[in-house]
PDB file of C-alpha atoms and ligand atoms in Angstrom:
ATOM      1  CA  MET A  29     -11.752 -25.704  23.249  1.00 94.00           C
ATOM      2  CA  LYS A  30     -11.176 -22.649  21.002  1.00 97.00           C
ATOM      3  CA  LYS A  31     -12.204 -22.859  17.692  1.00 98.00           C
ATOM      4  CA  ILE A  32      -9.987 -21.385  14.906  1.00 98.00           C
ATOM      5  CA  ALA A  33     -10.572 -21.343  11.006  1.00 98.00           C
ATOM      6  CA  ILE A  34      -7.818 -21.577   8.645  1.00 98.00           C
ATOM      7  CA  LEU A  35      -8.964 -19.977   5.298  1.00 99.00           C
ATOM      8  CA  ASN A  36      -7.447 -20.250   2.128  1.00 98.00           C
ATOM      9  CA  GLY A  37      -8.417 -18.477  -1.294  1.00 98.00           C
ATOM     10  CA  PRO A  38      -7.999 -18.864  -4.847  1.00 98.00           C
ATOM     11  CA  ASN A  39      -5.161 -21.143  -6.137  1.00 97.00           C
ATOM     12  CA  LEU A  40      -3.858 -22.120  -3.012  1.00 97.00           C
ATOM     13  CA  ASP A  41      -5.249 -25.606  -3.703  1.00 97.00           C
ATOM     14  CA  ARG A  42      -2.247 -25.693  -6.132  1.00 96.00           C
ATOM     15  CA  LEU A  43       0.448 -25.113  -3.332  1.00 97.00           C
ATOM     16  CA  GLY A  44       3.217 -27.422  -3.709  1.00 94.00           C
ATOM     17  CA  LYS A  45       2.160 -28.280  -7.384  1.00 92.00           C
ATOM     18  CA  ARG A  46       3.593 -25.189  -9.154  1.00 86.00           C
ATOM     19  CA  GLU A  47       5.644 -22.319  -8.773  1.00 89.00           C
ATOM     20  CA  PRO A  48       8.037 -23.721  -5.740  1.00 89.00           C
ATOM     21  CA  GLU A  49      10.224 -20.686  -6.099  1.00 90.00           C
ATOM     22  CA  ILE A  50       7.836 -18.510  -4.762  1.00 89.00           C
ATOM     23  CA  TYR A  51       5.073 -20.737  -2.529  1.00 89.00           C
ATOM     24  CA  GLY A  52       7.458 -23.806  -1.477  1.00 90.00           C
ATOM     25  CA  ARG A  53       7.213 -27.560  -1.862  1.00 93.00           C
ATOM     26  CA  ALA A  54       4.657 -28.353   0.376  1.00 96.00           C
ATOM     27  CA  THR A  55       0.735 -28.803  -0.270  1.00 97.00           C
ATOM     28  CA  LEU A  56      -2.104 -27.684   1.712  1.00 97.00           C
ATOM     29  CA  ALA A  57      -2.607 -30.882   2.717  1.00 98.00           C
ATOM     30  CA  ASP A  58       1.006 -30.874   4.289  1.00 97.00           C
ATOM     31  CA  LEU A  59       0.340 -27.618   5.626  1.00 98.00           C
ATOM     32  CA  GLU A  60      -3.156 -28.670   7.498  1.00 98.00           C
ATOM     33  CA  ALA A  61      -1.227 -31.933   9.068  1.00 98.00           C
ATOM     34  CA  SER A  62       1.706 -29.856  10.141  1.00 98.00           C
ATOM     35  CA  LEU A  63      -0.541 -27.181  11.938  1.00 98.00           C
ATOM     36  CA  ARG A  64      -2.567 -30.251  13.528  1.00 98.00           C
ATOM     37  CA  THR A  65       0.544 -31.930  14.679  1.00 98.00           C
ATOM     38  CA  GLU A  66       1.869 -28.593  16.226  1.00 98.00           C
ATOM     39  CA  PHE A  67      -1.474 -27.981  17.767  1.00 97.00           C
ATOM     40  CA  PRO A  68      -3.048 -31.166  18.956  1.00 95.00           C
ATOM     41  CA  ASN A  69      -4.537 -30.063  22.095  1.00 94.00           C
ATOM     42  CA  GLY A  70      -7.015 -27.529  23.378  1.00 91.00           C
ATOM     43  CA  VAL A  71      -7.712 -26.110  20.013  1.00 97.00           C
ATOM     44  CA  GLU A  72     -10.170 -27.261  17.057  1.00 98.00           C
ATOM     45  CA  LEU A  73      -8.492 -26.110  13.668  1.00 98.00           C
ATOM     46  CA  GLU A  74     -11.087 -26.130  10.966  1.00 98.00           C
ATOM     47  CA  PHE A  75      -9.595 -25.866   7.424  1.00 98.00           C
ATOM     48  CA  PHE A  76     -11.562 -24.438   4.362  1.00 98.00           C
ATOM     49  CA  GLN A  77     -10.289 -23.647   0.819  1.00 98.00           C
ATOM     50  CA  SER A  78     -12.376 -21.976  -2.024  1.00 98.00           C
ATOM     51  CA  ASN A  79     -11.438 -20.571  -5.357  1.00 98.00           C
ATOM     52  CA  HIS A  80     -14.728 -18.892  -5.061  1.00 98.00           C
ATOM     53  CA  GLU A  81     -15.223 -15.411  -3.372  1.00 98.00           C
ATOM     54  CA  GLY A  82     -18.874 -15.964  -2.619  1.00 98.00           C
ATOM     55  CA  ALA A  83     -18.092 -19.605  -0.708  1.00 99.00           C
ATOM     56  CA  LEU A  84     -15.268 -17.900   1.086  1.00 99.00           C
ATOM     57  CA  ILE A  85     -17.860 -14.939   2.038  1.00 99.00           C
ATOM     58  CA  ASP A  86     -20.486 -17.900   3.085  1.00 98.00           C
ATOM     59  CA  ARG A  87     -17.931 -19.796   5.542  1.00 99.00           C
ATOM     60  CA  ILE A  88     -16.779 -16.316   7.234  1.00 99.00           C
ATOM     61  CA  ALA A  89     -20.546 -15.651   8.238  1.00 98.00           C
ATOM     62  CA  SER A  90     -20.870 -19.540   8.999  1.00 98.00           C
ATOM     63  CA  LEU A  91     -17.648 -18.963  11.401  1.00 98.00           C
ATOM     64  CA  ALA A  92     -19.285 -16.127  13.127  1.00 98.00           C
ATOM     65  CA  ASP A  93     -22.868 -17.804  13.912  1.00 98.00           C
ATOM     66  CA  ARG A  94     -20.984 -20.905  15.259  1.00 98.00           C
ATOM     67  CA  LYS A  95     -18.713 -18.352  17.431  1.00 98.00           C
ATOM     68  CA  PHE A  96     -15.438 -19.483  16.433  1.00 98.00           C
ATOM     69  CA  ASP A  97     -12.668 -17.853  18.474  1.00 98.00           C
ATOM     70  CA  GLY A  98     -10.184 -16.504  15.648  1.00 98.00           C
ATOM     71  CA  VAL A  99      -9.679 -17.000  11.721  1.00 99.00           C
ATOM     72  CA  VAL A 100      -6.795 -17.219   9.786  1.00 99.00           C
ATOM     73  CA  ILE A 101      -7.151 -16.009   6.283  1.00 99.00           C
ATOM     74  CA  ASN A 102      -4.957 -16.190   3.032  1.00 98.00           C
ATOM     75  CA  GLY A 103      -7.224 -14.427   0.918  1.00 99.00           C
ATOM     76  CA  GLY A 104      -4.828 -14.772  -2.168  1.00 98.00           C
ATOM     77  CA  ALA A 105      -5.416 -12.463  -5.291  1.00 98.00           C
ATOM     78  CA  PHE A 106      -8.973 -11.647  -3.633  1.00 99.00           C
ATOM     79  CA  THR A 107      -6.959  -9.984  -1.124  1.00 98.00           C
ATOM     80  CA  HIS A 108      -6.195  -7.074  -3.425  1.00 98.00           C
ATOM     81  CA  THR A 109      -9.636  -6.930  -5.192  1.00 98.00           C
ATOM     82  CA  SER A 110     -12.322  -7.895  -3.137  1.00 98.00           C
ATOM     83  CA  VAL A 111     -14.735  -5.363  -1.187  1.00 98.00           C
ATOM     84  CA  ALA A 112     -17.064  -8.189  -0.330  1.00 98.00           C
ATOM     85  CA  LEU A 113     -14.552 -10.361   1.387  1.00 98.00           C
ATOM     86  CA  ARG A 114     -13.582  -7.406   3.327  1.00 98.00           C
ATOM     87  CA  ASP A 115     -16.976  -6.218   4.539  1.00 98.00           C
ATOM     88  CA  ALA A 116     -17.715 -10.293   5.520  1.00 98.00           C
ATOM     89  CA  LEU A 117     -14.482 -10.024   7.890  1.00 98.00           C
ATOM     90  CA  LEU A 118     -15.624  -6.741   9.161  1.00 98.00           C
ATOM     91  CA  GLY A 119     -18.996  -8.061   9.401  1.00 98.00           C
ATOM     92  CA  ALA A 120     -18.126 -11.202  11.498  1.00 98.00           C
ATOM     93  CA  HIS A 121     -16.306  -9.569  14.346  1.00 98.00           C
ATOM     94  CA  LEU A 122     -14.047 -12.447  14.322  1.00 98.00           C
ATOM     95  CA  PRO A 123     -10.307 -11.641  15.459  1.00 98.00           C
ATOM     96  CA  THR A 124      -8.593 -12.174  12.120  1.00 98.00           C
ATOM     97  CA  ILE A 125      -4.784 -12.386  11.271  1.00 98.00           C
ATOM     98  CA  GLU A 126      -4.136 -12.483   7.673  1.00 99.00           C
ATOM     99  CA  VAL A 127      -1.410 -14.510   6.270  1.00 98.00           C
ATOM    100  CA  HIS A 128       0.652 -14.146   2.755  1.00 98.00           C
ATOM    101  CA  ILE A 129       3.215 -16.887   2.064  1.00 97.00           C
ATOM    102  CA  SER A 130       5.405 -14.542  -0.034  1.00 97.00           C
ATOM    103  CA  ASN A 131       6.295 -11.116   0.953  1.00 98.00           C
ATOM    104  CA  ILE A 132       3.497  -9.010  -0.959  1.00 98.00           C
ATOM    105  CA  TYR A 133       5.566  -5.730  -0.586  1.00 98.00           C
ATOM    106  CA  LYS A 134       8.655  -7.492  -2.608  1.00 98.00           C
ATOM    107  CA  ARG A 135       6.223  -8.364  -5.666  1.00 97.00           C
ATOM    108  CA  GLU A 136       4.287  -6.252  -8.116  1.00 98.00           C
ATOM    109  CA  GLU A 137       2.819  -3.280  -7.134  1.00 98.00           C
ATOM    110  CA  PHE A 138      -0.893  -4.479  -7.565  1.00 98.00           C
ATOM    111  CA  ARG A 139      -0.106  -6.844  -4.437  1.00 98.00           C
ATOM    112  CA  HIS A 140       0.967  -3.976  -2.139  1.00 98.00           C
ATOM    113  CA  THR A 141      -2.857  -2.941  -1.622  1.00 98.00           C
ATOM    114  CA  SER A 142      -4.863  -5.448   0.601  1.00 98.00           C
ATOM    115  CA  LEU A 143      -8.419  -4.405   1.029  1.00 98.00           C
ATOM    116  CA  THR A 144      -8.967  -7.074   3.641  1.00 99.00           C
ATOM    117  CA  ALA A 145      -6.119  -5.882   5.865  1.00 98.00           C
ATOM    118  CA  PRO A 146      -7.892  -3.038   7.446  1.00 98.00           C
ATOM    119  CA  ALA A 147     -10.684  -5.892   8.702  1.00 98.00           C
ATOM    120  CA  CYS A 148      -7.719  -7.631  10.466  1.00 98.00           C
ATOM    121  CA  ILE A 149      -5.646  -7.521  13.673  1.00 98.00           C
ATOM    122  CA  ALA A 150      -2.336  -7.904  11.965  1.00 98.00           C
ATOM    123  CA  VAL A 151      -0.590  -9.244   8.975  1.00 98.00           C
ATOM    124  CA  ILE A 152       2.179 -11.933   8.310  1.00 98.00           C
ATOM    125  CA  THR A 153       3.515 -11.529   4.930  1.00 98.00           C
ATOM    126  CA  GLY A 154       6.627 -13.519   3.330  1.00 98.00           C
ATOM    127  CA  LEU A 155       7.478 -15.969   6.427  1.00 97.00           C
ATOM    128  CA  GLY A 156       6.191 -18.682   4.416  1.00 96.00           C
ATOM    129  CA  LEU A 157       4.078 -21.341   5.641  1.00 97.00           C
ATOM    130  CA  GLU A 158       5.663 -20.218   9.058  1.00 98.00           C
ATOM    131  CA  GLY A 159       3.036 -17.414   9.244  1.00 98.00           C
ATOM    132  CA  TYR A 160       0.291 -19.527   9.490  1.00 98.00           C
ATOM    133  CA  PHE A 161       1.731 -21.338  12.546  1.00 98.00           C
ATOM    134  CA  ALA A 162       2.838 -17.796  13.853  1.00 98.00           C
ATOM    135  CA  ALA A 163      -1.002 -16.603  13.302  1.00 98.00           C
ATOM    136  CA  VAL A 164      -2.484 -19.472  15.379  1.00 98.00           C
ATOM    137  CA  ARG A 165      -0.103 -19.426  17.967  1.00 98.00           C
ATOM    138  CA  PHE A 166      -0.946 -15.882  18.547  1.00 98.00           C
ATOM    139  CA  LEU A 167      -4.969 -16.322  18.251  1.00 98.00           C
ATOM    140  CA  LEU A 168      -4.386 -19.063  21.028  1.00 97.00           C
ATOM    141  CA  LYS A 169      -2.756 -16.575  23.258  1.00 96.00           C
ATOM    142  CA  ARG A 170      -4.892 -13.662  23.035  1.00 89.00           C
TER     143      ARG A 170
HETATM  144  O1  CA2 B 222       1.617 -14.775  -0.786  1.00 74.99           O
HETATM  145  C1  CA2 B 222       0.653 -15.265  -0.882  1.00 74.99           C
HETATM  146  O2  CA2 B 222       0.044 -15.758   0.124  1.00 74.99           O
HETATM  147  C2  CA2 B 222      -0.491 -14.851  -1.931  1.00 74.99           C
HETATM  148  O3  CA2 B 222      -1.713 -14.787  -0.915  1.00 74.99           O
HETATM  149  C3  CA2 B 222      -0.593 -15.799  -3.067  1.00 74.99           C
HETATM  150  C4  CA2 B 222      -1.769 -15.560  -3.670  1.00 74.99           C
HETATM  151  C5  CA2 B 222      -1.488 -14.063  -4.402  1.00 74.99           C
HETATM  152  O4  CA2 B 222      -2.388 -13.704  -5.536  1.00 74.99           O
HETATM  153  C6  CA2 B 222      -1.010 -13.025  -3.066  1.00 74.99           C
HETATM  154  O5  CA2 B 222      -0.858 -12.057  -3.823  1.00 74.99           O
HETATM  155  C7  CA2 B 222      -0.235 -13.276  -2.348  1.00 74.99           C
HETATM  156  C8  CA2 B 222      -1.394 -16.554  -5.066  1.00 74.99           C
HETATM  157  C9  CA2 B 222      -2.131 -17.906  -4.651  1.00 74.99           C
HETATM  158  C10 CA2 B 222      -1.740 -18.913  -5.710  1.00 74.99           C
HETATM  159  O6  CA2 B 222      -1.272 -19.624  -5.065  1.00 74.99           O
HETATM  160  C11 CA2 B 222      -0.411 -20.637  -5.468  1.00 74.99           C
HETATM  161  C12 CA2 B 222       0.140 -21.820  -5.310  1.00 74.99           C
HETATM  162  C13 CA2 B 222       1.041 -22.498  -6.081  1.00 74.99           C
HETATM  163  C14 CA2 B 222       1.135 -22.577  -7.216  1.00 74.99           C
HETATM  164  C15 CA2 B 222       0.441 -21.750  -7.803  1.00 74.99           C
HETATM  165  C16 CA2 B 222      -0.343 -21.061  -7.075  1.00 74.99           C
END
């Protein structure tokens, strides 16, 4: 059984509750339910969201210790700021896909830089929640 983690960073617990024009109307709980429905067999999905950088870093280390097969991460705004999150991903040596719901390149310039992307296999940005599904599918196939 493969084990894949879906990590969400700061403010993504507000998904579906604010700014629906950017992030849509589905909540994080809706996303989790849809992913579990889409991938019912052969994979254990673990979901984790935190507004705290250290909690995300601790979780990444734990995923490495527990020998996860892949990680899907939407680091939220930490994507653009966190050397520590990048170091955690690099240190974990886990196949990781970075996902952004919005197209970060169509937004403010400070969102155009991802410090975490170089620690990932690929980045999916602007596909809405579909990006998470594509990322899990890819990690299961490789
Ligand atoms: O497009 C994405 O997925 C982002 O990672 C979302 C982050 C943003 O800082 C990144 O630049 C791009 C923001 C997450 C905030 O999510 C909210 C969702 C609903 C309501 C309010 C915030």
